Coordinates of C-alpha atoms in Angstrom, one line a residue:
M1 CA 20.5 8.4 -4.1
K2 CA 22.0 9.0 -7.7
Q3 CA 24.8 6.7 -6.8
Q4 CA 22.5 4.0 -5.7
Y5 CA 20.5 4.0 -9.2
K6 CA 23.7 4.2 -11.1
N7 CA 24.7 1.0 -9.4
I8 CA 21.3 -0.4 -10.2
A9 CA 22.1 0.3 -13.9
I10 CA 25.3 -1.4 -13.7
A11 CA 23.6 -4.5 -12.2
L12 CA 20.9 -4.5 -14.9
I13 CA 23.7 -4.4 -17.6
A14 CA 24.8 -7.6 -16.3
A15 CA 21.4 -9.4 -16.6
A16 CA 22.7 -12.3 -18.3
G17 CA 22.9 -13.5 -14.9
I18 CA 19.3 -14.0 -14.7
C19 CA 18.9 -16.3 -17.8
T20 CA 19.5 -20.0 -17.6
S21 CA 23.1 -21.4 -17.7
S22 CA 22.5 -22.6 -21.6
C23 CA 21.4 -19.1 -22.4
R24 CA 24.4 -17.7 -20.7
K25 CA 26.8 -20.3 -22.7
Q26 CA 25.3 -19.1 -25.9
L27 CA 25.9 -15.5 -25.0
E28 CA 29.5 -16.0 -24.2
E29 CA 29.9 -18.2 -27.3
Y30 CA 28.9 -15.6 -29.7
N31 CA 29.8 -12.4 -27.7
P32 CA 33.6 -13.0 -26.6
T33 CA 33.5 -9.6 -24.8
T34 CA 30.9 -10.6 -22.5
V35 CA 32.1 -10.5 -18.9
T36 CA 31.1 -13.7 -17.2
V37 CA 29.0 -13.5 -14.1
N38 CA 32.0 -14.8 -12.0
L39 CA 33.9 -11.7 -12.9
A40 CA 31.0 -9.4 -12.8
Y41 CA 29.8 -10.4 -9.4
G42 CA 33.4 -11.2 -8.0
N43 CA 34.4 -8.0 -7.1
K44 CA 32.8 -5.3 -4.6
T45 CA 31.8 -2.8 -7.3
G46 CA 29.8 -5.4 -9.4
Y47 CA 28.5 -7.1 -6.5
E48 CA 26.9 -4.0 -5.0
G49 CA 25.4 -3.4 -8.2
L50 CA 23.8 -6.8 -8.1
I51 CA 22.5 -5.9 -4.6
N52 CA 21.1 -2.8 -5.9
S53 CA 19.3 -4.7 -8.5
C54 CA 17.5 -6.9 -5.8
Y55 CA 15.3 -3.7 -5.0
T56 CA 14.4 -2.8 -8.5
D57 CA 11.1 -5.1 -8.9
M58 CA 9.7 -3.7 -5.7
Y59 CA 9.4 -0.3 -7.4
F60 CA 6.9 -1.8 -9.8
F61 CA 4.6 -2.8 -6.7
Y62 CA 4.2 0.4 -4.7
G63 CA 3.0 3.4 -6.2
K64 CA 1.7 1.3 -9.2
V65 CA -1.6 0.0 -9.9
D66 CA -0.8 -3.8 -10.3
W67 CA -0.3 -4.1 -6.4
I68 CA -3.6 -2.3 -5.4
G69 CA -5.9 -4.9 -6.3
P70 CA -4.2 -8.1 -4.7
S71 CA -3.3 -6.0 -1.4
E72 CA -6.5 -4.1 -0.7
M73 CA -9.5 -5.2 -3.0
G74 CA -11.8 -7.9 -2.5
T75 CA -12.1 -7.0 1.4
D76 CA -14.5 -5.0 3.6
L77 CA -12.7 -1.7 2.8
W78 CA -13.0 -1.0 -0.9
T79 CA -15.2 -1.5 -3.9
T80 CA -14.9 -1.1 -7.9
Y81 CA -15.5 2.4 -9.3
S82 CA -17.5 1.2 -12.1
G83 CA -16.4 -2.5 -12.8
Q84 CA -12.8 -1.8 -13.0
D85 CA -10.4 -4.7 -11.8
S86 CA -13.5 -6.7 -11.3
G87 CA -11.5 -10.1 -11.0
M88 CA -9.7 -8.5 -7.8
T89 CA -12.6 -6.4 -6.4
N90 CA -15.6 -8.7 -7.1
Y91 CA -13.8 -12.0 -7.7
D92 CA -15.7 -12.4 -10.9
A93 CA -15.1 -14.5 -13.9
T94 CA -12.3 -12.3 -15.4
L95 CA -10.0 -13.5 -12.5
I96 CA -8.3 -16.3 -14.5
P97 CA -5.0 -17.2 -15.2
T98 CA -4.2 -14.6 -17.8
Y99 CA -5.4 -11.9 -15.7
G100 CA -2.8 -9.2 -16.0
T101 CA -2.1 -8.3 -12.5
V102 CA -1.6 -11.9 -11.7
K103 CA 1.1 -12.2 -14.1
T104 CA 2.8 -8.8 -13.2
C105 CA 2.9 -9.8 -9.5
W106 CA 4.1 -13.3 -10.1
G107 CA 6.7 -12.1 -12.6
G108 CA 7.9 -9.4 -10.1
W109 CA 8.3 -11.6 -7.0
Y110 CA 10.1 -14.4 -8.9
S111 CA 12.5 -11.9 -10.7
C112 CA 13.4 -10.4 -7.2
I113 CA 13.9 -13.8 -5.8
N114 CA 16.2 -14.7 -8.7
L115 CA 18.5 -11.7 -8.1
C116 CA 18.5 -12.3 -4.5
N117 CA 19.5 -15.8 -5.1
T118 CA 22.1 -14.8 -7.1
A119 CA 23.3 -12.4 -4.9
I120 CA 23.3 -14.9 -2.0
Y121 CA 25.5 -17.3 -4.2
F122 CA 28.2 -14.8 -5.0
S123 CA 28.4 -13.8 -1.4
K124 CA 30.5 -16.7 -1.0
T125 CA 33.3 -15.7 -3.2
V126 CA 33.1 -12.0 -3.7
Q127 CA 36.3 -10.3 -3.0
G128 CA 37.0 -6.6 -1.9
Y129 CA 35.4 -6.4 1.5
A130 CA 37.4 -5.6 4.7
S131 CA 35.9 -8.5 6.6
Q132 CA 33.1 -11.4 6.4
A133 CA 30.9 -9.1 8.7
D134 CA 30.9 -6.5 5.9
V135 CA 29.8 -9.1 3.2
N136 CA 27.1 -10.4 5.6
A137 CA 26.0 -6.9 6.1
K138 CA 25.6 -6.3 2.5
V139 CA 24.2 -9.8 1.5
A140 CA 21.7 -9.3 4.3
E141 CA 19.9 -6.9 2.0
A142 CA 19.3 -9.7 -0.5
Y143 CA 17.9 -12.1 2.3
F144 CA 15.6 -9.5 3.5
M145 CA 14.2 -8.6 -0.2
R146 CA 14.0 -12.5 -0.9
A147 CA 11.9 -12.8 2.3
W148 CA 9.6 -9.8 1.3
A149 CA 9.1 -11.4 -2.2
N150 CA 8.5 -14.8 -0.8
F151 CA 6.0 -13.6 1.9
N152 CA 3.8 -11.9 -0.9
L153 CA 4.2 -14.9 -3.2
V154 CA 3.0 -17.5 -0.9
E155 CA 0.1 -15.4 0.7
Q156 CA -0.9 -14.8 -2.8
F157 CA -0.5 -18.0 -4.5
G158 CA 0.1 -20.4 -1.8
D159 CA 2.0 -23.6 -2.2
V160 CA 4.0 -22.6 -5.4
V161 CA 7.6 -23.1 -5.9
L162 CA 10.1 -22.3 -3.4
N163 CA 13.2 -21.2 -5.3
T164 CA 16.7 -20.7 -3.8
N165 CA 18.9 -21.4 -6.7
S166 CA 20.1 -18.6 -9.1
S167 CA 19.4 -18.9 -12.6
A168 CA 23.0 -17.6 -13.2
V169 CA 24.3 -21.1 -12.3
S170 CA 21.4 -23.3 -12.7
D171 CA 19.3 -24.3 -15.6
A172 CA 15.5 -23.9 -15.4
D173 CA 13.4 -26.6 -14.0
L174 CA 10.6 -27.6 -16.4
N175 CA 9.1 -30.0 -13.8
P176 CA 8.6 -27.8 -10.9
V177 CA 7.2 -29.3 -7.7
R178 CA 5.1 -27.3 -5.2
T179 CA 6.4 -26.5 -2.0
P180 CA 4.3 -26.3 1.2
E181 CA 3.2 -23.1 2.7
T182 CA 5.0 -24.0 5.9
A183 CA 8.3 -24.5 4.4
F184 CA 8.2 -21.1 2.5
Y185 CA 7.6 -19.6 5.9
D186 CA 10.5 -21.5 7.4
Q187 CA 12.7 -20.0 4.6
I188 CA 11.3 -16.5 5.0
I189 CA 11.7 -16.6 8.6
S190 CA 15.4 -17.9 8.4
D191 CA 16.3 -15.1 6.0
L192 CA 14.8 -12.4 8.2
Q193 CA 16.7 -13.6 11.3
F194 CA 19.8 -13.3 9.3
A195 CA 18.7 -9.9 8.2
C196 CA 18.0 -8.8 11.7
A197 CA 21.5 -10.3 12.9
N198 CA 23.6 -8.9 9.9
L199 CA 21.9 -5.8 8.6
P200 CA 23.2 -2.3 9.9
V201 CA 21.5 -0.2 12.2
S202 CA 21.4 2.5 9.9
Q203 CA 22.1 3.1 6.1
T204 CA 23.5 5.9 4.4
L205 CA 21.0 6.0 1.5
R206 CA 17.2 6.2 2.1
G207 CA 15.3 3.0 0.8
R208 CA 18.0 0.7 1.7
V209 CA 16.8 -1.8 4.5
A210 CA 18.2 -1.7 8.1
K211 CA 17.6 -3.8 11.1
K212 CA 14.5 -1.9 12.0
A213 CA 12.9 -3.1 8.6
A214 CA 14.1 -6.6 9.3
Y215 CA 12.4 -6.7 12.7
G216 CA 9.3 -5.0 11.4
L217 CA 8.9 -7.6 8.5
L218 CA 9.7 -10.5 10.9
A219 CA 7.0 -9.5 13.1
K220 CA 4.6 -9.1 10.3
V221 CA 5.6 -12.5 8.8
C222 CA 5.4 -14.3 11.9
L223 CA 2.0 -13.0 12.9
Q224 CA 0.6 -14.0 9.5
R225 CA 2.3 -17.6 9.9
T226 CA -0.3 -18.2 12.8
R227 CA -2.7 -18.8 10.3
L228 CA -1.2 -22.5 9.4
G229 CA -1.1 -23.8 13.0
D230 CA 1.4 -23.6 16.0
K231 CA -0.4 -20.3 16.8
E232 CA 1.3 -19.7 20.1
K233 CA 4.7 -20.3 18.9
Y234 CA 4.5 -17.9 16.1
A235 CA 2.7 -15.4 18.0
K236 CA 5.4 -15.3 20.4
M237 CA 7.9 -14.9 17.8
A238 CA 5.7 -11.9 16.3
L239 CA 5.6 -10.4 19.9
D240 CA 9.3 -10.6 20.6
A241 CA 10.3 -9.2 17.1
S242 CA 7.6 -6.1 17.9
Q243 CA 8.7 -5.6 21.3
E244 CA 12.3 -5.4 20.1
L245 CA 11.4 -2.4 18.3
I246 CA 8.9 -0.9 20.4
N247 CA 11.1 -0.9 23.3
N248 CA 14.3 0.1 21.7
P249 CA 13.3 2.9 19.2
G250 CA 16.3 4.9 19.9
K251 CA 18.6 1.9 19.3
Y252 CA 17.0 1.3 15.8
N253 CA 16.6 5.1 14.9
C254 CA 12.9 4.9 14.7
A255 CA 10.1 6.9 16.6
L256 CA 6.4 6.7 16.6
Y257 CA 4.8 10.4 15.8
L258 CA 3.0 11.5 18.8
S259 CA 0.2 14.1 19.1
D260 CA 0.4 17.8 20.4
A261 CA -2.3 20.1 21.4
T262 CA -3.0 21.1 17.9
T263 CA -1.9 18.1 15.5
S264 CA -2.5 14.3 15.8
G265 CA 0.5 12.0 15.5
F266 CA -1.4 10.2 12.8
S267 CA -1.4 13.3 10.6
K268 CA 2.2 13.9 11.1
V269 CA 3.0 10.5 9.7
F270 CA 1.6 11.6 6.2
S271 CA 2.8 15.1 6.4
A272 CA 4.7 16.3 3.6
A273 CA 7.3 17.8 5.9
N274 CA 8.0 14.4 7.4
N275 CA 8.1 12.6 4.2
K276 CA 11.8 12.3 3.2
T277 CA 12.8 12.0 6.7
N278 CA 10.1 10.0 8.3
T279 CA 11.0 8.5 11.6
E280 CA 8.1 6.2 11.7
F281 CA 8.8 4.5 8.3
L282 CA 10.8 1.3 8.8
W283 CA 11.2 0.7 5.2
T284 CA 10.5 3.0 2.4
Q285 CA 10.3 3.1 -1.2
A286 CA 12.7 6.0 -1.6
I287 CA 12.1 8.3 -4.5
D288 CA 14.6 10.6 -6.0
L289 CA 13.6 14.2 -7.1
T290 CA 15.6 14.2 -10.2
G291 CA 14.2 11.1 -11.7
L292 CA 16.9 8.7 -10.9
N293 CA 14.3 5.9 -10.2
P294 CA 13.1 2.8 -11.8
D295 CA 10.7 4.2 -14.5
G296 CA 12.0 7.8 -14.0
F297 CA 9.4 10.4 -12.9
N298 CA 6.7 7.6 -13.5
R299 CA 6.3 7.2 -9.7
G300 CA 3.7 7.5 -6.9
R301 CA 0.7 7.0 -9.1
T302 CA -1.6 5.3 -6.4
R303 CA -3.7 8.3 -5.9
Q304 CA -5.1 8.6 -9.3
Y305 CA -6.7 5.0 -8.9
Y306 CA -8.7 6.2 -6.0
E307 CA -9.9 9.6 -7.3
A308 CA -13.3 11.0 -7.2
D309 CA -14.7 12.2 -10.9
L310 CA -13.6 15.9 -10.5
A311 CA -13.7 16.2 -14.3
G312 CA -17.6 15.3 -14.6
K313 CA -19.9 16.8 -11.9
G314 CA -17.2 18.4 -10.3
V315 CA -16.8 21.0 -13.0
D316 CA -20.2 22.4 -12.3
F317 CA -18.7 23.5 -8.8
G318 CA -15.2 24.9 -10.2
T319 CA -13.0 21.8 -9.9
S320 CA -10.5 21.0 -12.7
A321 CA -10.1 17.9 -14.6
T322 CA -6.3 18.1 -14.7
S323 CA -5.5 18.9 -11.2
I324 CA -1.9 18.4 -10.2
L325 CA -2.9 18.6 -6.5
Y326 CA -5.9 16.1 -6.5
G327 CA -4.7 13.7 -9.3
R328 CA -5.8 12.7 -12.7
A329 CA -9.5 11.9 -12.9
N330 CA -9.8 9.8 -15.8
T331 CA -8.1 6.6 -14.5
K332 CA -10.2 6.0 -11.3
Q333 CA -10.8 2.4 -10.5
Y334 CA -11.4 2.1 -6.7
K335 CA -13.8 3.8 -4.1
P336 CA -14.2 3.4 -0.3
S337 CA -16.8 1.1 0.9
A338 CA -19.7 2.1 3.2
Y339 CA -18.4 -0.1 5.9
L340 CA -14.9 1.9 5.8
L341 CA -16.5 5.3 6.0
T342 CA -19.3 4.9 8.3
T343 CA -18.5 1.9 10.5
L344 CA -14.7 1.6 10.7
F345 CA -14.3 5.3 10.8
D346 CA -16.4 7.4 13.3
P347 CA -18.9 9.2 11.1
R348 CA -19.4 12.3 13.4
E349 CA -18.1 15.7 12.4
T350 CA -17.1 16.0 16.0
T351 CA -15.0 12.9 16.3
P352 CA -11.9 13.1 18.3
D353 CA -10.4 10.4 15.8
T354 CA -8.3 12.3 12.7
R355 CA -7.6 9.2 10.8
F356 CA -10.7 9.7 8.1
A357 CA -9.6 13.4 7.7
N358 CA -6.1 12.2 7.1
T359 CA -6.7 9.4 4.9
F360 CA -9.2 11.0 2.4
T361 CA -9.6 14.3 0.8
Y362 CA -13.2 15.1 1.5
K363 CA -12.9 18.7 0.7
Y364 CA -12.1 19.5 -2.9
Y365 CA -11.3 23.3 -3.7
A366 CA -12.5 25.1 -6.8
Y367 CA -9.7 25.9 -9.5
S368 CA -11.3 29.2 -10.7
D369 CA -14.1 31.2 -9.7
K370 CA -17.6 29.4 -10.3
T371 CA -21.0 31.3 -9.8
I372 CA -24.0 29.0 -9.0
T373 CA -26.7 29.4 -11.7
Q374 CA -30.4 28.6 -11.5
A375 CA -29.7 25.5 -13.7
I376 CA -27.1 24.1 -11.5
A377 CA -29.2 25.0 -8.2
T378 CA -32.2 23.1 -9.8
A379 CA -30.0 20.0 -11.1
Y380 CA -28.4 19.7 -7.5
H381 CA -31.4 20.4 -5.5
K382 CA -30.1 23.6 -4.1
D383 CA -32.0 26.3 -2.2
A384 CA -32.8 29.3 -4.3
S385 CA -30.6 31.3 -1.8
V386 CA -27.3 30.0 -3.4
V387 CA -28.2 31.1 -6.9
G388 CA -25.7 33.9 -7.8
K389 CA -23.3 33.0 -5.2
T390 CA -19.6 32.4 -6.3
I391 CA -17.2 29.8 -5.1
L392 CA -13.9 31.6 -5.2
G393 CA -11.1 30.0 -7.1
T394 CA -8.1 28.8 -5.1
A395 CA -5.5 28.2 -7.8
A396 CA -2.2 29.9 -7.7
A397 CA 1.7 29.2 -7.9
Y398 CA 2.7 26.9 -4.9
S399 CA 3.8 29.1 -2.1
G400 CA 5.0 26.1 0.3
P401 CA 8.5 24.9 1.1
N402 CA 10.5 22.8 -1.2
A403 CA 8.8 23.0 -4.6
I404 CA 9.9 20.6 -7.1
I405 CA 8.2 22.1 -9.8
S406 CA 6.8 25.5 -10.9
A407 CA 3.3 24.9 -11.2
T408 CA -0.3 26.3 -9.9
F409 CA -2.2 24.2 -7.3
E410 CA -5.5 24.6 -5.8
E411 CA -5.7 25.6 -2.0
E412 CA -3.3 28.5 -2.5
K413 CA -5.8 31.4 -1.9
N414 CA -9.4 32.1 -0.8
M415 CA -9.3 29.4 2.0
T416 CA -10.6 31.5 4.7
N417 CA -14.0 30.3 5.7
D418 CA -13.9 27.5 3.0
A419 CA -14.7 30.4 0.5
G420 CA -13.2 28.1 -2.3
L421 CA -15.0 24.9 -1.2
A422 CA -16.3 23.2 -4.3
I423 CA -17.2 19.6 -3.2
F424 CA -17.7 18.4 0.2
T425 CA -18.0 14.6 0.8
P426 CA -18.1 14.0 4.7
N427 CA -18.3 10.6 6.2
W428 CA -21.0 11.8 8.3
T429 CA -24.7 12.8 7.5
I430 CA -25.9 16.6 7.2
D431 CA -29.7 17.3 7.0
P432 CA -31.1 18.0 3.5
V433 CA -32.2 21.5 4.4
T434 CA -28.6 22.4 5.4
K435 CA -27.0 20.7 2.4
S436 CA -29.4 22.6 0.2
K437 CA -28.3 26.0 1.3
M438 CA -24.5 25.2 1.2
T439 CA -22.9 26.7 -1.8
A440 CA -20.4 23.5 -2.4
M441 CA -21.8 20.4 -3.9
V442 CA -22.4 18.3 -0.7
V443 CA -22.3 14.5 -0.9
D444 CA -22.7 12.4 2.3
P445 CA -23.3 8.9 3.1
S446 CA -27.0 9.2 2.7
D447 CA -26.3 10.4 -1.0
L448 CA -24.2 7.7 -1.8
F449 CA -25.3 4.4 0.0
D450 CA -28.5 2.3 -0.6
P451 CA -29.8 1.9 3.1
A452 CA -31.2 -1.2 2.3
T453 CA -28.1 -3.1 0.8
G454 CA -25.0 -0.9 2.2
T455 CA -23.8 -0.9 -1.4
Y456 CA -23.5 2.3 -3.6
K457 CA -26.8 3.3 -4.9
D458 CA -28.1 2.3 -8.3
Y459 CA -29.5 5.7 -9.1
T460 CA -32.1 4.1 -11.4
K461 CA -34.0 2.9 -8.4
F462 CA -33.7 6.5 -6.6
P463 CA -35.1 8.5 -9.8
N464 CA -35.7 11.6 -7.6
D465 CA -31.8 11.6 -6.1
V466 CA -29.1 13.4 -7.7
N467 CA -26.6 10.7 -9.5
Y468 CA -23.5 11.2 -7.5
S469 CA -22.0 7.9 -8.4
G470 CA -18.4 9.5 -9.3
I471 CA -18.3 11.6 -6.0
F472 CA -16.7 10.3 -2.9
P473 CA -13.9 10.9 -0.6
S474 CA -10.4 10.1 -2.2
F475 CA -7.7 7.9 -0.7
K476 CA -4.7 10.6 -0.1
K477 CA -1.9 8.9 1.9
Y478 CA 0.4 8.8 -1.0
S479 CA -0.1 12.3 -2.2
N480 CA 0.5 15.7 -1.2
K481 CA 1.2 19.2 -2.6
M482 CA 5.0 19.5 -1.8
Y483 CA 5.9 16.3 -4.1
S484 CA 3.3 16.5 -6.7
Y485 CA 5.1 16.4 -10.0
N486 CA 2.2 16.5 -12.4
N487 CA -1.5 15.0 -12.5
Q488 CA -0.2 11.6 -12.6
Y489 CA 3.2 11.6 -10.8
W490 CA 3.9 12.0 -7.3
L491 CA 7.5 11.9 -6.0
G492 CA 7.2 11.4 -2.3
D493 CA 8.5 8.5 -0.4
I494 CA 6.1 5.7 0.3
G495 CA 6.3 4.0 3.6
I496 CA 6.2 0.1 2.9
L497 CA 6.5 -0.8 6.8
R498 CA 6.1 1.5 9.7
L499 CA 6.2 1.3 13.5
G500 CA 2.7 2.3 14.0
E501 CA 1.6 -1.1 12.5
V502 CA 4.1 -2.9 14.7
Y503 CA 2.1 -1.7 17.6
L504 CA -0.9 -3.3 16.4
I505 CA 1.1 -6.6 15.3
A506 CA 2.1 -6.7 19.0
A507 CA -1.5 -6.5 20.4
E508 CA -2.6 -9.3 18.1
A509 CA 0.2 -11.5 18.7
A510 CA -0.4 -10.9 22.5
L511 CA -3.9 -12.1 22.2
L512 CA -2.9 -15.1 20.3
Y513 CA 0.0 -16.0 22.5
N514 CA -1.5 -16.1 26.0
N515 CA -4.6 -13.9 25.6
D516 CA -2.9 -11.1 27.4
Q517 CA -5.6 -8.5 27.1
A518 CA -4.0 -5.9 29.0
T519 CA -0.8 -6.0 26.9
A520 CA -2.9 -5.9 23.8
A521 CA -4.9 -2.7 24.9
N522 CA -1.9 -1.0 26.0
Y523 CA -0.5 -1.2 22.3
V524 CA -3.8 -0.4 20.9
N525 CA -4.3 2.6 23.0
V526 CA -0.7 4.0 22.1
I527 CA -2.1 4.1 18.4
R528 CA -5.5 5.2 19.2
K529 CA -4.4 8.0 21.6
R530 CA -2.2 9.5 18.9
A531 CA -4.8 9.6 16.4
A532 CA -6.4 12.3 18.5
V533 CA -4.7 15.7 19.6
T534 CA -3.6 15.5 23.3
T535 CA -6.7 17.5 24.5
R536 CA -8.9 14.7 23.3
E537 CA -6.9 11.6 23.7
T538 CA -8.7 10.1 26.6
E539 CA -11.9 9.9 24.4
M540 CA -10.1 7.4 22.4
V541 CA -9.0 5.0 25.2
V542 CA -10.4 1.4 25.0
T543 CA -10.2 -1.3 27.9
P544 CA -8.7 -4.7 28.0
A545 CA -12.1 -6.4 27.9
Q546 CA -12.7 -4.9 24.6
M547 CA -9.6 -6.5 23.3
T548 CA -10.4 -9.1 20.6
V549 CA -8.8 -10.1 17.2
K550 CA -11.9 -8.6 15.5
F551 CA -11.3 -5.3 17.5
I552 CA -7.8 -5.2 16.4
L553 CA -8.7 -6.0 12.9
D554 CA -11.1 -3.2 12.8
E555 CA -8.1 -0.9 14.3
R556 CA -5.9 -2.1 11.5
G557 CA -8.6 -0.9 9.1
R558 CA -8.6 2.6 10.7
E559 CA -4.9 2.9 10.9
L560 CA -3.7 1.0 7.7
A561 CA -6.6 1.6 5.2
G562 CA -4.9 1.7 1.7
E563 CA -1.4 0.5 2.9
H564 CA -1.3 -2.9 1.0
T565 CA -2.1 -5.1 3.6
R566 CA -5.9 -5.6 4.0
W567 CA -6.4 -8.8 2.0
I568 CA -3.9 -10.7 4.1
D569 CA -5.3 -9.4 7.2
L570 CA -8.8 -10.7 6.4
K571 CA -7.0 -14.0 5.4
R572 CA -5.0 -14.5 8.5
T573 CA -7.8 -13.6 11.0
G574 CA -10.5 -15.8 9.3
Y575 CA -12.6 -12.9 8.0
L576 CA -12.0 -13.3 4.2
T577 CA -15.3 -15.4 4.2
K578 CA -18.6 -14.8 2.0
D579 CA -20.6 -14.3 5.3
Y580 CA -18.2 -11.6 6.3
L581 CA -18.1 -9.8 3.0
T582 CA -21.8 -10.0 2.7
L583 CA -22.1 -8.1 5.9
T584 CA -19.4 -5.6 5.1
N585 CA -19.0 -5.3 1.3
P586 CA -21.7 -7.1 -0.3
Q587 CA -20.4 -6.5 -4.0
A588 CA -17.3 -8.5 -3.3
A589 CA -19.5 -11.3 -1.5
V590 CA -21.5 -12.2 -4.5
N591 CA -19.0 -14.3 -6.3
F592 CA -16.7 -15.2 -3.5
N593 CA -15.9 -18.8 -3.5
P594 CA -13.5 -20.0 -0.5
A595 CA -12.4 -23.1 -2.4
K596 CA -10.3 -20.9 -4.8
H597 CA -10.6 -17.1 -3.7
L598 CA -8.1 -17.4 -0.9
R599 CA -5.5 -17.8 -3.6
R600 CA -4.7 -16.4 -7.1
P601 CA -4.8 -18.3 -10.3
I602 CA -1.3 -19.5 -11.5
P603 CA -0.3 -17.3 -14.7
Q604 CA -0.9 -19.1 -18.0
S605 CA 2.4 -18.0 -19.2
F606 CA 4.1 -20.0 -16.5
L607 CA 1.8 -23.1 -17.0
D608 CA 2.7 -22.8 -20.6
A609 CA 6.4 -23.0 -20.0
I610 CA 6.6 -26.0 -17.9
L611 CA 6.1 -29.8 -18.8
N612 CA 3.8 -30.8 -16.0
Y613 CA 1.4 -28.0 -16.0
K614 CA -1.5 -30.5 -15.4
E615 CA 0.3 -32.0 -12.4
F616 CA 1.2 -28.5 -11.2
G617 CA -2.4 -27.1 -11.4
N618 CA -3.8 -23.8 -11.4
N619 CA -5.0 -23.3 -7.8
G620 CA -8.6 -24.2 -8.8
Y621 CA -9.1 -21.6 -11.5

């Protein structure tokens, strides 16, 4: 890993390769020591530094805030905490060409594409490799990364500019012409087919793409391509790519986590113990524990944007505002919808499905002892019997394996019988009398959601209710104790593609290709059964007759919530509509306009830089 990022640094030093040719000529004219790009990328060492740089932009999407909104928000799963990122969550008037997230995503993908184009260009002349096969194996990483960037670009922005030229050898085009989305997909699929054919089966360094990543992304891309026509053709391609992995896991060094009698396979996917050696992850954002990463230790910040308000009302019950375990509490932006918590996830305490419990933190434990006073009991409608009871602090030095820092964490002591439970946010309803006699703050769906609208309560309309607006289950897939570095940074790897999703891709593709409900049910049941422990897996089985695209979309919500794919899933399946959002997330539906909200606005900075900005347009914004 250290060598990987040393090589990335070498490539970034040669950043003159991403400016226009006229810019490069000026640099060479005024700096006679400048190494030309031909020399820099013409040898194996410089070229592999260039390949490493193709990964850099990806590190500013996953584990960062800017990719959460475009990939997950404005869907049936999530809503804004209190107006944050409202352009993405609510499609409101702030979503315009100057919206910061739009500029960040556009710039990051085009930067990645340019670096990949440069690597592909110089692969034709690079020296120092033993064979052409070795060159192909290396440049295949650039083909993969270009496909990843173009895939996200075309899904978010539509028919923008397909660029296959490197700015290291070409001047900037100030009169760009839009490229049809179908042409984008032709290039993306071609790039991934090259990657499938030429990438190695395994890589020495975590985070580098191998064949399994290429097949996984090819399956996802081909399934998404079905929305543009030729449905059966591309569904068959998606099914073939999926089955290559599903039928040959040993060949590609991957394996689905399966359940045993005590632990579900789903929980194993996100177990800290499996994070750095995860067999289900087909491609990861690999994080170095010593900080040799793009942006150093500033990694893994996803969790803080989904965090409940432990610094406010939580303090009344003993939680901490600066928790390393639960994350920073003052940058919260998103919270789960009622539809996700109580319709997609099974809202029963006795459910066999462990996915809600392993997707969300719904039990928060006290940092230090907290005795319930009469004032607290009155404020939170507690029974008199809890007055004087103490919620025990659970904080102590971390006692688990592989500690990366010496720090104090909650959930280290007083855990027996939930003696330290401070806040409890189940997705099932508990009767008010029982809640009043529980020492912890208990906030269930009846406390959070307006039954008339399905949205979070406007507590001014419920004057007799406790205002729990900041309390809810917190998304936790990208967080665990072992790799928590401080209350912002988490140094675990992030799975970008995983085999579990491939099973659901195969199921949907089987339906779209020839309505093979039996095959679809087989793949869905593998995923559903491993969401329960083995003694309860039969409760999860569904029948072929239940297989529809909507059922699989729901299953994707249960399996993949928060994994940066929901927005394009709704777009692909035809459910990114005002009617559907009205039923599942009314707050997102109010401003939704299908004439423009299936694409994002073109960044103003790009429009200002080109000459034909009027002709190019801004996607209706």
